[in-house]
Short mmCIF file of C-alpha atoms in Angstrom, two decimals:
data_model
loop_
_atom_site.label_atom_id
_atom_site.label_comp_id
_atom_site.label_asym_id
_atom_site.label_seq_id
_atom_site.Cartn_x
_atom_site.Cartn_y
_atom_site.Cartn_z
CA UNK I 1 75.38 82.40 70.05
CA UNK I 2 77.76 81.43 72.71
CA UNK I 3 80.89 83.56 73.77
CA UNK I 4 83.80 81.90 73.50
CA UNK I 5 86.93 83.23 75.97
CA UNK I 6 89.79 80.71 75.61
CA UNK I 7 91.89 82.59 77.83
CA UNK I 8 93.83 79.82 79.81
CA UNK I 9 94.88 80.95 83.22
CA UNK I 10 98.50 81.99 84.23
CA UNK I 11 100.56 82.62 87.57
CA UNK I 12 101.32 86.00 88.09
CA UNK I 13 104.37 88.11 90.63
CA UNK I 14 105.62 91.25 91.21
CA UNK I 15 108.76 91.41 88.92
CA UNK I 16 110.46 94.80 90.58
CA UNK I 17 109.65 97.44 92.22
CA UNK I 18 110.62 101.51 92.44
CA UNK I 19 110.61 104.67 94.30
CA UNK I 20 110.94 108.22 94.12
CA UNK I 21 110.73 110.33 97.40
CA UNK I 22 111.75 113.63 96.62
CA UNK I 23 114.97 115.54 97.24
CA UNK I 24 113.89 117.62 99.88
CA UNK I 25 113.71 116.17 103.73
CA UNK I 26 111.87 118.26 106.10
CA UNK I 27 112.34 116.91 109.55
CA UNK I 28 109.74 117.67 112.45
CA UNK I 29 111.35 120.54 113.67
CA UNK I 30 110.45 122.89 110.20
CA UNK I 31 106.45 122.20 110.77
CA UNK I 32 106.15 122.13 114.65
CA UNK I 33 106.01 125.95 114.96
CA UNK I 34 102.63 126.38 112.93
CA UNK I 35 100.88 123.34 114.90
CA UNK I 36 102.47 124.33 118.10
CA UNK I 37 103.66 120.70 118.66
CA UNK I 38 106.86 119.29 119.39
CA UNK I 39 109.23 116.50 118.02
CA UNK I 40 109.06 114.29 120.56
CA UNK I 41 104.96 114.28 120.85
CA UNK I 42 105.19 113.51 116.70
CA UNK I 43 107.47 110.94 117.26
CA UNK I 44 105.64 109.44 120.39
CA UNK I 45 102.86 109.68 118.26
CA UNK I 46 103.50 108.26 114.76
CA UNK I 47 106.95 107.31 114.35
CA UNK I 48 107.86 110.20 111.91
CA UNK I 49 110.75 111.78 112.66
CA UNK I 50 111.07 113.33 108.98
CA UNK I 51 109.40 112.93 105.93
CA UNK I 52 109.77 114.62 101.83
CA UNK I 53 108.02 116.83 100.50
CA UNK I 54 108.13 117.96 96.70
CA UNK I 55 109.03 121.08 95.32
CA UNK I 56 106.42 123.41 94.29
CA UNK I 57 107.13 122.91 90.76
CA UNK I 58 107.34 119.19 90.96
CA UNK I 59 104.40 117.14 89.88
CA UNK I 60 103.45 114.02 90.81
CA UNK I 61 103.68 112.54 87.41
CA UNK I 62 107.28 114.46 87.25
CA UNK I 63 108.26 111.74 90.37
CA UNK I 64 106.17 108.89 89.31
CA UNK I 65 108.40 109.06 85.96
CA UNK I 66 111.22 108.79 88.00
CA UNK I 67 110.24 106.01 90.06
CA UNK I 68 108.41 103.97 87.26
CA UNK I 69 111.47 104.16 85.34
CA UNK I 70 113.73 102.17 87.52
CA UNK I 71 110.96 99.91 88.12
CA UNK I 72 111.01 99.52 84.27
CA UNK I 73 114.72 98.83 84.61
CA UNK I 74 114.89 96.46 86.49
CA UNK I 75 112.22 94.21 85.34
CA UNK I 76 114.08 93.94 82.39
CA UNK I 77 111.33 94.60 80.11
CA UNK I 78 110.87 97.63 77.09
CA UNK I 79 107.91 100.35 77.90
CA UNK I 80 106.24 99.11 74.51
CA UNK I 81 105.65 95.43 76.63
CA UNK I 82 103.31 97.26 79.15
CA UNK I 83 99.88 96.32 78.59
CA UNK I 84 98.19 98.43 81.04
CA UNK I 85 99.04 101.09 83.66
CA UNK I 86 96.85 101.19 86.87
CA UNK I 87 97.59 104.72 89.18
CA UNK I 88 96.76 105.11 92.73
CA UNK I 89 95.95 108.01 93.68
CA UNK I 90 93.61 110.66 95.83
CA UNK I 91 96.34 113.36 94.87
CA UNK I 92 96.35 114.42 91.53
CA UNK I 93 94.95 117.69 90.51
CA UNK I 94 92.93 116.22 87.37
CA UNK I 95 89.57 115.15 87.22
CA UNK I 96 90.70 113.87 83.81
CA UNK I 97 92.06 112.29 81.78
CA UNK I 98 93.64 110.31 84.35
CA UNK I 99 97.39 110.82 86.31
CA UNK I 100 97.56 107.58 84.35
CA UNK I 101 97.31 108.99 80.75
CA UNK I 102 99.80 111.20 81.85
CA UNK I 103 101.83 109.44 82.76
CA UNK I 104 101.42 106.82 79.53
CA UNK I 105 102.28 109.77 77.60
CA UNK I 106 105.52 110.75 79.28
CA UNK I 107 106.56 107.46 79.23
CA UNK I 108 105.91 106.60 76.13
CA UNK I 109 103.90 103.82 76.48
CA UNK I 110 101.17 105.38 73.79
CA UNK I 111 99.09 102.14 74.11
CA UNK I 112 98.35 100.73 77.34
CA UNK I 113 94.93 100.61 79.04
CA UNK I 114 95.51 103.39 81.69
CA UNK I 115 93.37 104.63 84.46
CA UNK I 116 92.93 105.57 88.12
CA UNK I 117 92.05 104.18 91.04
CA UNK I 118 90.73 105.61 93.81
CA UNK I 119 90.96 103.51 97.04
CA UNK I 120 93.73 106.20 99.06
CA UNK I 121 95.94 104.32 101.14
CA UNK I 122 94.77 101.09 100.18
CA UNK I 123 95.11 102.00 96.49
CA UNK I 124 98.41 100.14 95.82
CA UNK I 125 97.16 96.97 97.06
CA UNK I 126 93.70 97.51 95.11
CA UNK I 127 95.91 97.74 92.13
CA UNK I 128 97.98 94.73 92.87
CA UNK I 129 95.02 92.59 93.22
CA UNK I 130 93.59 93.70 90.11
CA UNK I 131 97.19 93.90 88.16
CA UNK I 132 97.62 89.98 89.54
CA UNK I 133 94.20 89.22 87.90
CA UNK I 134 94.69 90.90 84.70
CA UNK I 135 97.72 88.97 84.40
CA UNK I 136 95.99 85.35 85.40
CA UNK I 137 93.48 85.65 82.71
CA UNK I 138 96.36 87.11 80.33
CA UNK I 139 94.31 90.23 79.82
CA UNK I 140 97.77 91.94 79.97
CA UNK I 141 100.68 89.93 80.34
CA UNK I 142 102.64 93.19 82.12
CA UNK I 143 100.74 95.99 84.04
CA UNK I 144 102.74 98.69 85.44
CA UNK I 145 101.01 99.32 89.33
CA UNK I 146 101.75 102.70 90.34
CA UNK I 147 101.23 104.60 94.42
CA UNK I 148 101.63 107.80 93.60
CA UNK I 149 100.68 111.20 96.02
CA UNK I 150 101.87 114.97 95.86
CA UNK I 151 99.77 114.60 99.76
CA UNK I 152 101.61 118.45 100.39
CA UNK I 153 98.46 119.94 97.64
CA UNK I 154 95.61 118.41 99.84
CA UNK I 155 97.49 118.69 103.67
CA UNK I 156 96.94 121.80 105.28
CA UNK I 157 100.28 122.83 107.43
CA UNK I 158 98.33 124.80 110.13
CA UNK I 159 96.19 121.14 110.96
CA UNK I 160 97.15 119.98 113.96
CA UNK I 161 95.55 116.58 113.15
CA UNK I 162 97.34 115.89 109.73
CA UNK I 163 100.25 118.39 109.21
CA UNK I 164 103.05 115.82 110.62
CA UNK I 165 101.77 113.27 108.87
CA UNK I 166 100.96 113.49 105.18
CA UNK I 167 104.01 113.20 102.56
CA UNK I 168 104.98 112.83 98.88
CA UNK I 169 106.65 110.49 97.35
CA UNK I 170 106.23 107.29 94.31
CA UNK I 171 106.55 103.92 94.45
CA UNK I 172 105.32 101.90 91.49
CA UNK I 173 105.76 97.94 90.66
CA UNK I 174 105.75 95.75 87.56
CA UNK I 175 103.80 92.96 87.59
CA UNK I 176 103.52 90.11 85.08
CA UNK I 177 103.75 86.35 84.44
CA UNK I 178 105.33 83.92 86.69
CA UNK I 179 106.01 80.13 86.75
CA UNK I 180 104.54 79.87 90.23
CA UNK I 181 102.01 81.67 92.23
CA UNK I 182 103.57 85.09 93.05
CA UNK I 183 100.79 86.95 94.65
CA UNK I 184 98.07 85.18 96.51
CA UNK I 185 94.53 85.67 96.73
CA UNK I 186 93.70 89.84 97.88
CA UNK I 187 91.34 89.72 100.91
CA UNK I 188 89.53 93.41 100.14
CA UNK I 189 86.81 95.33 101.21
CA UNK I 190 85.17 98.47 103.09
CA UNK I 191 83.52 99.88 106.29
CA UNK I 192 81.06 102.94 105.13
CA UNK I 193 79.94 103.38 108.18
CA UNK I 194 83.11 105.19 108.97
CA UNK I 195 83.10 106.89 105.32
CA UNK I 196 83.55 110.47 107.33
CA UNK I 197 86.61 109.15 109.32
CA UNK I 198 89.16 110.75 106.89
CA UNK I 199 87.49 113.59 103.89
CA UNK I 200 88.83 115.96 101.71
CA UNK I 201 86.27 118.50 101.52
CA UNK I 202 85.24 120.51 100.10
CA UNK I 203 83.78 119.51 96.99
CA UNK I 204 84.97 121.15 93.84
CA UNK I 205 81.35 122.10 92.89
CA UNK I 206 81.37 125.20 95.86
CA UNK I 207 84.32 126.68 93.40
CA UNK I 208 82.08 126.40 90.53
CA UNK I 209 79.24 128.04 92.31
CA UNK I 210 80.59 131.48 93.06
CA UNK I 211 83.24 130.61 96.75
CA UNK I 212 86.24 131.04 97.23
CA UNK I 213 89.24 128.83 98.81
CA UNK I 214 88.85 132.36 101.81
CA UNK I 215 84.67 131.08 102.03
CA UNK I 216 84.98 127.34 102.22
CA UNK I 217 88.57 125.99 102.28
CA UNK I 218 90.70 124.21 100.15
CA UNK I 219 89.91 119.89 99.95
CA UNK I 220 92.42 119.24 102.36
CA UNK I 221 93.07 115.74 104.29
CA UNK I 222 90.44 116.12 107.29
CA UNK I 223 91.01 112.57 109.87
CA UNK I 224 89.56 111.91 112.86
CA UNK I 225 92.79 110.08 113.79
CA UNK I 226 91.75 108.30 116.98
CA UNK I 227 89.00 106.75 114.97
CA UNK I 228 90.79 105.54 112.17
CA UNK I 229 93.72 104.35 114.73
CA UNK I 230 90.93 102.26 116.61
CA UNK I 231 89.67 101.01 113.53
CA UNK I 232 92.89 99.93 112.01
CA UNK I 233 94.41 98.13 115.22
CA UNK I 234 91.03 96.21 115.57
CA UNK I 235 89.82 95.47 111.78
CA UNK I 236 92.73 95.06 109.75
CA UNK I 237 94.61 92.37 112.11
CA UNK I 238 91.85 89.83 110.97
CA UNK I 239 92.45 91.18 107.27
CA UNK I 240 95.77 90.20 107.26
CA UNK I 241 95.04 86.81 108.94
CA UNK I 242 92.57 85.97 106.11
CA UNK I 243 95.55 86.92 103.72
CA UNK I 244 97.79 84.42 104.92
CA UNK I 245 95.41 81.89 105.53
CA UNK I 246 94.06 82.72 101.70
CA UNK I 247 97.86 82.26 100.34
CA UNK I 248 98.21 78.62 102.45
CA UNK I 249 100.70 79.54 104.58
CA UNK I 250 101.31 80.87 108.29
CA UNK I 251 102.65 83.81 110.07
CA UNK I 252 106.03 81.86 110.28
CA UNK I 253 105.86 81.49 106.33
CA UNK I 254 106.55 85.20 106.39
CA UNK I 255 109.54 87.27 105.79
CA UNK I 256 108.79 90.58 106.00
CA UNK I 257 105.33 92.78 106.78
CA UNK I 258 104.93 95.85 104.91
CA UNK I 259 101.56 97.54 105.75
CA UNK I 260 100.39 100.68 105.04
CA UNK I 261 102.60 103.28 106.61
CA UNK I 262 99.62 105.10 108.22
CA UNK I 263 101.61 105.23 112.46
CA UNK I 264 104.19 103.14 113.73
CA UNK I 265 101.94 102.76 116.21
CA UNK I 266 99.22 101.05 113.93
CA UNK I 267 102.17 98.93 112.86
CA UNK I 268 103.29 97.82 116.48
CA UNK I 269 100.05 96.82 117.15
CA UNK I 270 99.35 94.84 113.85
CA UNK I 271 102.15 93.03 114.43
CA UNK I 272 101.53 91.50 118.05
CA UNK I 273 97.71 91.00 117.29
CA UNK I 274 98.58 89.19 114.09
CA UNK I 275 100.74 87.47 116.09
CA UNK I 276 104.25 87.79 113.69
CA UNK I 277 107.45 86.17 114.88
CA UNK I 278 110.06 88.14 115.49
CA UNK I 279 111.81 86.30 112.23
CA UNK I 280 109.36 88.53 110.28
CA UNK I 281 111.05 91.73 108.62
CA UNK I 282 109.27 94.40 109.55
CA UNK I 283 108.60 97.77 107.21
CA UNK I 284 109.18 100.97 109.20
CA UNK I 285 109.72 103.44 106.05
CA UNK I 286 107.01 105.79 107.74
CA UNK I 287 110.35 107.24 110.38
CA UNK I 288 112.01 109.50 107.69
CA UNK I 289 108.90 109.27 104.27
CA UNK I 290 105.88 109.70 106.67
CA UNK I 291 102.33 108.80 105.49
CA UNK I 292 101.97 108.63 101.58
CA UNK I 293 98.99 107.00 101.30
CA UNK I 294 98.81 104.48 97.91
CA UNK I 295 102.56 105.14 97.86
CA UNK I 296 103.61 104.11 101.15
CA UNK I 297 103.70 100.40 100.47
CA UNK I 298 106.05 100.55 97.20
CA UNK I 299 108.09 102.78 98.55
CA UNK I 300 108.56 100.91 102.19
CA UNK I 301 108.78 97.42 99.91
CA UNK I 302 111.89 99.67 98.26
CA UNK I 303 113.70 100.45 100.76
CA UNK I 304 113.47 97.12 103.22
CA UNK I 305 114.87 95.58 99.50
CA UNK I 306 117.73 97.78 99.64
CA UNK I 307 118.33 97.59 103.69
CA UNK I 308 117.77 93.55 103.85
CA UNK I 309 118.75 92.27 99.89
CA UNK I 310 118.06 88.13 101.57
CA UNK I 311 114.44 89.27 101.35
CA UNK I 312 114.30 89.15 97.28
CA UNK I 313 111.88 86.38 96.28
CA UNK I 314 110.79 86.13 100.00
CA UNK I 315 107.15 86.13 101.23
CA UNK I 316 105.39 89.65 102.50
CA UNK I 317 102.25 90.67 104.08
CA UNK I 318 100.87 93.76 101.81
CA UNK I 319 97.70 95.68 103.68
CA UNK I 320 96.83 99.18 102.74
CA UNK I 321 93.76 101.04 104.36
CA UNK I 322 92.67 104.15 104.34
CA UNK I 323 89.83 107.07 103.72
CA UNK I 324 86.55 104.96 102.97
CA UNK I 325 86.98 103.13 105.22
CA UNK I 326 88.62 100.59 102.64
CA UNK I 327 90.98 97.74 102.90
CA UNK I 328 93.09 95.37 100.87
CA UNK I 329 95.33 92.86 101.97
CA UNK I 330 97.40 90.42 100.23
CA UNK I 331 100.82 87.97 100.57
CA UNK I 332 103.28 88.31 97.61
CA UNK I 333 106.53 86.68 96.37
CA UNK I 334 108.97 90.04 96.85
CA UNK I 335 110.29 90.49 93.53
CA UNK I 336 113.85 89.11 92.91
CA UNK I 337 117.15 90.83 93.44
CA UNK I 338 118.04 92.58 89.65
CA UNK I 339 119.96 91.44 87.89
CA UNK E 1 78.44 87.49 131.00
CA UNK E 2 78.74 88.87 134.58
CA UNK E 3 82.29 89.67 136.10
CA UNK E 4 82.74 91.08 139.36
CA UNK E 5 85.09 94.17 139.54
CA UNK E 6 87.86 92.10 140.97
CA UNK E 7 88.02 90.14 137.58
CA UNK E 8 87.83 93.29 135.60
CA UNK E 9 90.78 94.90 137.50
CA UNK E 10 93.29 91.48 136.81
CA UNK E 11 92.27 91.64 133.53
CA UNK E 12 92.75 95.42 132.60
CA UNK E 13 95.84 95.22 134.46
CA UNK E 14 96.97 92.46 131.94
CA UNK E 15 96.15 94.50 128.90
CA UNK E 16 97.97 97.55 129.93
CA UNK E 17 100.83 95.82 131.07
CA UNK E 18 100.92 94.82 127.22
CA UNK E 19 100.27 97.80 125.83
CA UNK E 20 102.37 99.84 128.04
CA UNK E 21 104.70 97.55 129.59
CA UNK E 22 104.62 98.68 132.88
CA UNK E 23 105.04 97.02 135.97
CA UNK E 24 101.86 95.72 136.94
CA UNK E 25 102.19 96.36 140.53
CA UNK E 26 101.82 100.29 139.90
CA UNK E 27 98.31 99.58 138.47
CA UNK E 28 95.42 100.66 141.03
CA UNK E 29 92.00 101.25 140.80
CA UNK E 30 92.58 105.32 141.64
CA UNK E 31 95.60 105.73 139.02
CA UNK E 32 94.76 107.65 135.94
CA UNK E 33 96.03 106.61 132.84
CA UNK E 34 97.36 109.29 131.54
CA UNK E 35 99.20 111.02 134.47
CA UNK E 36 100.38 108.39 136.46
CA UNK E 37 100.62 105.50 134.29
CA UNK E 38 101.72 106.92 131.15
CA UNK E 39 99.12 105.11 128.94
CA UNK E 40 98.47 108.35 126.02
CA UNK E 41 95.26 109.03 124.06
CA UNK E 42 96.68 106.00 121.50
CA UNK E 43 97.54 103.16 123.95
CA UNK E 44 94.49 103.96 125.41
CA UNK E 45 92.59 103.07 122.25
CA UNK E 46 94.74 100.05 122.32
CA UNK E 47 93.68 99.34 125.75
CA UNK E 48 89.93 99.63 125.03
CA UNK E 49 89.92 97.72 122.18
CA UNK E 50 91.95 94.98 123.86
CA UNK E 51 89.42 95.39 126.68
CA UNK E 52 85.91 95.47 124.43
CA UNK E 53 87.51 91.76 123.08
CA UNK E 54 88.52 90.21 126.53
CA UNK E 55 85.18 91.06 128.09
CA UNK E 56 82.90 91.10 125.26
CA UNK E 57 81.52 94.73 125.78
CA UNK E 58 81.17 97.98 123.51
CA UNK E 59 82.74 100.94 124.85
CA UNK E 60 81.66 103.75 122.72
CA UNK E 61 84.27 106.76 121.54
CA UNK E 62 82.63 109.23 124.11
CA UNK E 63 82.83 107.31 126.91
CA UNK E 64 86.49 106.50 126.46
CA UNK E 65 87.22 110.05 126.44
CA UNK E 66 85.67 110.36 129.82
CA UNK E 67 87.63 107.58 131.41
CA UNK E 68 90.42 108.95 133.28
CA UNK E 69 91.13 106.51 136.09
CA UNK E 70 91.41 102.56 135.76
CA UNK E 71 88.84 103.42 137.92
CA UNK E 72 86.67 104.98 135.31
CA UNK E 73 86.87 101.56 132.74
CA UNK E 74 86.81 99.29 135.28
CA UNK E 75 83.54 100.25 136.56
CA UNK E 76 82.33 100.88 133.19
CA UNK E 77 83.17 97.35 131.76
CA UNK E 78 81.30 95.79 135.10
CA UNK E 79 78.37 97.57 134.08
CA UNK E 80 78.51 96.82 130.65
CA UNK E 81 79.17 92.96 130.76
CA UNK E 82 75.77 92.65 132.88
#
């Protein structure tokens, strides 16, 4: 016989957001002497003048506690209300159960629907897209998102390609039911063809089979920067065109932009090909956190809410991309100033 | 499409200008980017992929690396767009 599914449809937002970067700040000049580079070519290069890294001891679930619980806080809503918990993440150390069960547990929240998503640094807007969704069909009326990445495990401090540029840090979100349309429609996708732009290699299986991390490395972040730089400043401007055009507004509908923090320089260019007035708020977190791949978008939404508080309830450009190639773009109502 | 080199030249100057922002009176045919008009390894990429949409050519990764002068993209774009 027939299904029957008389789920009627909702609006969905982000309710609040938080962060965790961790204590310790490790500017440029502590890393330069192993990749014989220099401050000024980093900053030239990528914006980063410093960036945190977590102590040895410090998980990633350790932080994402931290940041999930303000996020918690300030949506005003008890951990027993979240229905499911979707973690981005390409750094933790698990092949399961999932950073999110972990996460559940030290939480408390013993009964959500948790798992992980793997998309890197388009993770978080993966999981907003999907969060938004579960939401609209009231499959869960409040999923916690979480960007999560200990990116110090996987980065290998003697690359001269990646050593200034991956970092650690959480952001995480609540989203949940709205009166109006919070998040618009997420414009997502891939380019496989450039699935060996960015690796971590090798695979765990060589461990299994008799090497060693001396015989065959450690899975560190391998990019092929130039590559994914071209590929960013000439795919992902028409991504986040699609996104605005997909929410019904325009470019001067917009408030702030707050891509991926992959290079300033990505940024820069994103902005003038997209064509953003300067009235648009733009997200430069990547200066002093670096590049933490799902997290970078929470925690940049964090801060530009704590620099610019008029921006609460305003629209922003979210676009995350990253090792695939994948891509996910989407505009969202920031989430009001707590109360 | 066929553009004569003097085309090419106006228009690469154009697209460096706004990646670079220099003044676009420095630009020559026998400057290299690098050296003398302070485009790096990224603003390059920005140039050629400004460059590969204004003309309507591919420039492949490997030849980009080999373009050193204005010179060098100019000539490569004429030969390209025919």
């Amino acid at each position: 016989m027939a299904l029957t599914n008389n789920q009627i449809t909702q609006n969905s937002r982000i309710l609040s957001v938080g962060a965790f970067r961790p204590a310790r700040v490790v500017p440029n000049s502590e890393i330069v002497d192993l990749i014989e580079s220099s401050d000024e070519w980093i900053q030239q290069r990528t914006g980063i003048a410093s960036r945190h890294l977590a102590a040895k001891d410090e998980s990633l679930i350790d932080m994402s506690v931290k940041a999930v619980q303000i996020a918690i806080d300030r949506a005003k809503i008890s951990v027993e209300e979240i229905d499911a918990i979707i973690f981005a993440t390409i750094s933790y150390p698990f092949q399961a159960p999932s950073a999110a069960t972990e996460l559940a547990a030290r939480i408390g929240a013993n009964k959500a629907a948790a798992f992980d998503i793997s998309a890197a640094c388009a993770g978080f807007s993966y999981g907003v897209g999907m969060a938004s969704d579960f939401v609209r069909n009231k499959t869960a009326k409040y999923v916690l998102v979480v960007g999560g990445e200990k990116l110090s495990d996987f980065t290998d401090p003697t690359d001269r390609a990646t050593a200034f540029i991956f970092a650690d840090g959480v952001g995480a979100v609540i989203v949940g039911p709205s009166e109006t349309v919070g998040i618009g429609p997420t414009i997502w996708g891939s380019d496989v063809q450039n699935r060996d732009a960015i690796t971590l290699e090798p695979s765990f299986l060589e461990f299994k089979n008799g090497k060693s991390v001396d015989d065959v490395g450690w899975p560190n972040i391998a990019q092929e920067g130039q590559r994914v730089f071209r590929w960013a400043v000439y795919e992902m401007a028409p991504v986040g065109r699609a996104a605005i055009e997909a929410a019904g507004i325009t470019p001067g509908d917009l408030a702030a932009f707050i891509p991926h923090q992959a290079n300033e320089r990505i940024i820069d260019s994103l902005v003038k090909s997209m064509g953003l007035p300067d009235t648009v708020e733009v997200a430069r977190d990547i200066r002093t956190t670096g590049n933490t791949s799902s997290a970078s978008i929470p925690l940049a939404m964090d801060r530009l809410l704590h620099e610019h508080p008029d921006l609460h309830g305003k629209n922003a450009l979210l676009i995350g991309f990253g090792a695939g190639l994948v891509f996910a773009a989407q505009v969202v109502e920031l989430p009001p100033k707590p109360q | 499409m066929s553009v004569t080199q003097a085309e090419v030249l106006a228009g690469v100057k154009d697209i460096v200008v706004e990646v670079a922002g220099i003044d676009p009176t420095t630009i020559e045919m026998e400057k290299r980017f690098n050296e003398d008009l302070e485009v790096d390894s990224l603003s390059m990429v920005e140039v050629i992929v400004a460059a590969e949409e204004k003309f309507g050519v591919k420039i492949p990764d490997e030849e980009v690396t080999k373009m050193t002068t204005v010179a060098d993209a100019v000539n490569f774009i004429v030969a390209a767009a025919k």
